[in-house]
XYZ file of C-alpha atoms in Angstrom:
232
model
C -35.857 -4.935 49.538
C -38.766 -5.389 51.320
C -41.300 -5.920 48.507
C -40.526 -6.648 44.883
C -42.102 -7.470 41.703
C -40.950 -10.231 39.613
C -41.071 -10.154 35.866
C -40.846 -14.036 34.613
C -40.086 -14.439 31.179
C -42.743 -16.654 29.535
C -39.922 -18.777 27.156
C -37.514 -18.932 30.074
C -40.021 -20.855 32.016
C -40.589 -23.170 29.066
C -37.054 -24.174 29.766
C -35.370 -25.940 26.507
C -38.245 -26.431 25.129
C -38.973 -22.573 23.909
C -42.939 -23.536 24.051
C -45.267 -24.591 27.240
C -43.824 -25.090 30.596
C -40.757 -26.738 31.836
C -41.928 -28.135 34.987
C -38.491 -28.545 36.744
C -37.872 -24.852 35.803
C -40.764 -23.584 37.262
C -40.047 -25.596 40.713
C -36.790 -24.171 40.951
C -38.068 -21.022 40.426
C -40.707 -21.621 43.049
C -37.994 -22.947 45.236
C -36.309 -19.302 44.889
C -39.307 -17.495 45.665
C -40.517 -19.359 49.142
C -37.027 -18.801 50.408
C -37.245 -14.886 50.106
C -40.838 -15.040 50.900
C -39.997 -17.190 54.161
C -37.356 -14.214 54.815
C -39.895 -11.718 55.013
C -39.852 -10.303 51.504
C -42.954 -9.415 49.889
C -43.362 -10.562 45.847
C -45.692 -9.625 43.014
C -45.387 -11.528 39.854
C -46.105 -10.655 36.412
C -45.344 -13.187 33.626
C -45.297 -12.925 29.836
C -47.266 -14.847 27.446
C -44.233 -15.934 24.921
C -44.539 -19.375 25.531
C -47.493 -19.656 24.091
C -48.440 -16.568 21.837
C -46.851 -13.519 20.267
C -49.154 -11.984 18.353
C -47.424 -9.095 16.935
C -45.519 -11.564 14.745
C -49.040 -12.273 12.997
C -49.901 -10.203 10.156
C -53.307 -12.090 9.730
C -54.862 -11.339 12.797
C -56.388 -7.933 14.055
C -54.170 -6.135 16.413
C -56.546 -6.190 19.425
C -57.333 -9.649 19.050
C -53.930 -10.567 18.651
C -53.202 -8.647 22.076
C -56.359 -10.208 23.746
C -54.800 -13.774 22.718
C -51.613 -12.760 24.719
C -53.536 -11.561 27.743
C -55.261 -15.042 28.201
C -51.951 -16.809 27.508
C -50.495 -14.524 30.542
C -53.481 -15.695 32.761
C -52.628 -19.477 31.918
C -49.157 -19.085 32.828
C -50.067 -17.565 36.168
C -52.613 -20.009 36.810
C -49.872 -22.806 36.509
C -46.956 -21.300 37.908
C -49.148 -20.070 40.859
C -49.839 -23.823 41.675
C -46.641 -24.789 41.445
C -45.747 -21.963 43.906
C -48.292 -23.743 46.137
C -47.266 -27.015 45.743
C -43.784 -25.983 47.414
C -45.655 -24.372 50.075
C -46.462 -20.799 49.088
C -50.224 -19.025 49.230
C -50.793 -17.566 46.368
C -53.701 -15.071 44.654
C -54.248 -14.238 40.874
C -55.755 -11.147 40.213
C -56.504 -9.847 36.422
C -58.250 -6.461 35.332
C -61.065 -8.161 33.454
C -63.522 -10.945 34.887
C -62.113 -14.474 34.478
C -64.431 -16.656 35.897
C -63.466 -17.995 39.379
C -59.718 -18.119 37.574
C -58.665 -15.321 39.259
C -60.263 -12.105 41.394
C -60.587 -8.259 39.984
C -57.571 -6.205 40.733
C -57.662 -3.850 43.001
C -54.376 -2.086 44.740
C -55.882 -2.423 48.539
C -56.701 -5.656 47.897
C -53.097 -6.423 46.632
C -51.458 -4.544 49.080
C -53.376 -6.730 51.589
C -52.556 -10.074 50.241
C -48.660 -9.076 49.738
C -49.025 -8.073 53.466
C -50.431 -11.527 54.555
C -47.668 -13.110 52.780
C -49.430 -14.072 49.791
C -47.391 -14.137 46.394
C -49.703 -12.194 44.136
C -49.893 -12.792 40.560
C -51.031 -10.082 38.211
C -51.957 -11.673 35.250
C -54.023 -10.351 31.647
C -51.391 -7.646 31.594
C -53.175 -4.176 31.797
C -56.167 -5.467 30.601
C -55.964 -3.554 27.186
C -54.456 -3.924 23.816
C -51.680 -2.133 22.262
C -49.650 -2.369 26.248
C -47.257 -5.423 26.586
C -46.478 -7.194 30.012
C -43.570 -4.696 30.239
C -45.717 -1.703 30.687
C -47.978 -4.094 33.305
C -44.796 -5.112 35.226
C -43.759 -1.314 35.674
C -47.590 -0.213 36.184
C -48.134 -2.817 39.169
C -44.684 -2.355 40.062
C -45.104 1.325 40.960
C -48.843 0.677 42.050
C -47.711 -1.460 44.602
C -44.818 0.525 45.822
C -42.377 -1.979 45.226
C -38.629 -1.449 46.260
C -37.749 -2.541 42.366
C -38.224 -4.935 39.850
C -36.399 -8.193 38.890
C -36.406 -9.293 35.268
C -35.973 -12.808 34.913
C -34.994 -13.156 31.306
C -33.576 -15.671 29.054
C -30.486 -13.231 28.710
C -28.119 -12.302 31.528
C -28.337 -8.296 31.535
C -28.387 -5.271 29.491
C -25.765 -5.307 26.252
C -25.207 -2.610 23.871
C -26.661 -4.711 21.235
C -27.879 -8.025 20.453
C -25.389 -10.609 21.811
C -27.415 -13.564 19.938
C -26.088 -11.961 16.684
C -22.893 -9.719 17.838
C -20.413 -11.684 19.488
C -18.754 -8.675 21.114
C -21.753 -7.345 22.185
C -20.614 -5.786 25.859
C -22.739 -6.100 28.643
C -23.799 -3.467 31.532
C -23.060 -4.078 35.026
C -24.836 -0.588 36.074
C -26.553 1.622 33.228
C -28.981 4.594 33.727
C -32.783 4.140 32.414
C -32.112 7.595 30.520
C -29.176 5.888 28.585
C -31.561 2.768 28.268
C -34.053 5.184 26.665
C -31.639 7.225 24.460
C -29.906 3.942 22.931
C -33.395 2.144 22.707
C -31.715 -1.146 24.317
C -34.914 -2.694 24.732
C -34.754 -3.895 28.325
C -38.392 -3.296 28.136
C -40.485 -1.252 25.746
C -40.414 2.550 25.857
C -43.517 3.061 27.647
C -41.983 0.696 30.543
C -38.918 2.785 30.617
C -40.312 6.115 30.764
C -42.648 5.113 33.466
C -39.230 3.752 35.434
C -37.759 6.998 34.528
C -40.599 9.217 35.789
C -41.501 7.289 38.982
C -37.832 6.245 39.804
C -38.574 2.202 39.311
C -35.024 0.463 39.581
C -34.519 -2.579 37.525
C -32.460 -6.078 37.845
C -31.854 -7.752 35.011
C -30.698 -11.172 35.160
C -30.727 -14.814 33.112
C -33.671 -17.302 35.061
C -31.589 -20.011 34.712
C -28.824 -18.956 36.091
C -28.033 -20.713 39.686
C -30.069 -18.878 42.706
C -30.431 -15.944 40.340
C -33.341 -14.619 41.826
C -32.146 -15.060 45.322
C -28.873 -13.292 44.370
C -30.569 -10.348 42.694
C -32.477 -9.690 46.099
C -29.106 -9.427 47.598
C -27.711 -7.370 45.078
C -24.924 -9.857 44.646
C -25.882 -11.098 41.103
C -24.736 -11.770 37.493
C -26.699 -9.281 35.429
C -27.453 -5.626 35.303
C -28.467 -2.807 37.561
C -30.585 -0.494 35.838
C -30.543 2.720 37.979
C -32.733 5.516 38.444
C -30.902 7.588 40.280
């Protein structure tokens, strides 16, 4: 793969703490990404906000406002992880769909493509910039826009299962599954909007556990312990 969109789970970045950041985890991620960037792979990044905020679990806050808080949580995540990436020797750029002072620049496909081709890791922060759309949707949207070869979904779980392995000890993990089957069976790899976008735009996904050794590097090579969500 020449260009990828890496989706990082906010919860996975928090390590065992479950909230905030685990710096050791973030440095491990950064070192892996540096290796693939040094090998010539162009990398865009979207990060979820679940290590700070999950507004949809709240019944007391207006949905639009809750989603806006979530967008800002992803901006905080991108600023932090971007700095970790710089610490290990990469050049980065943070882009948002809304003005965010000097924390980011406004998103433009042309500018993003120029940055990627110039060797920068581009962080797409703030989701789509609109409520009612998740970072899953932002991930697929940006992957399609930058013409990525695939989406790398680094999660706290090691692939796609036929049921929730947290509650079903007999849950079966798929090595490969078609996106149509994901949609038909509501398997929740990403939300339904994102799944349909992947189907219509033939955007494959590679789902794996972030905490497994060299998981991002292995996903690039295809030799990984996870699930390929196929579109052909």
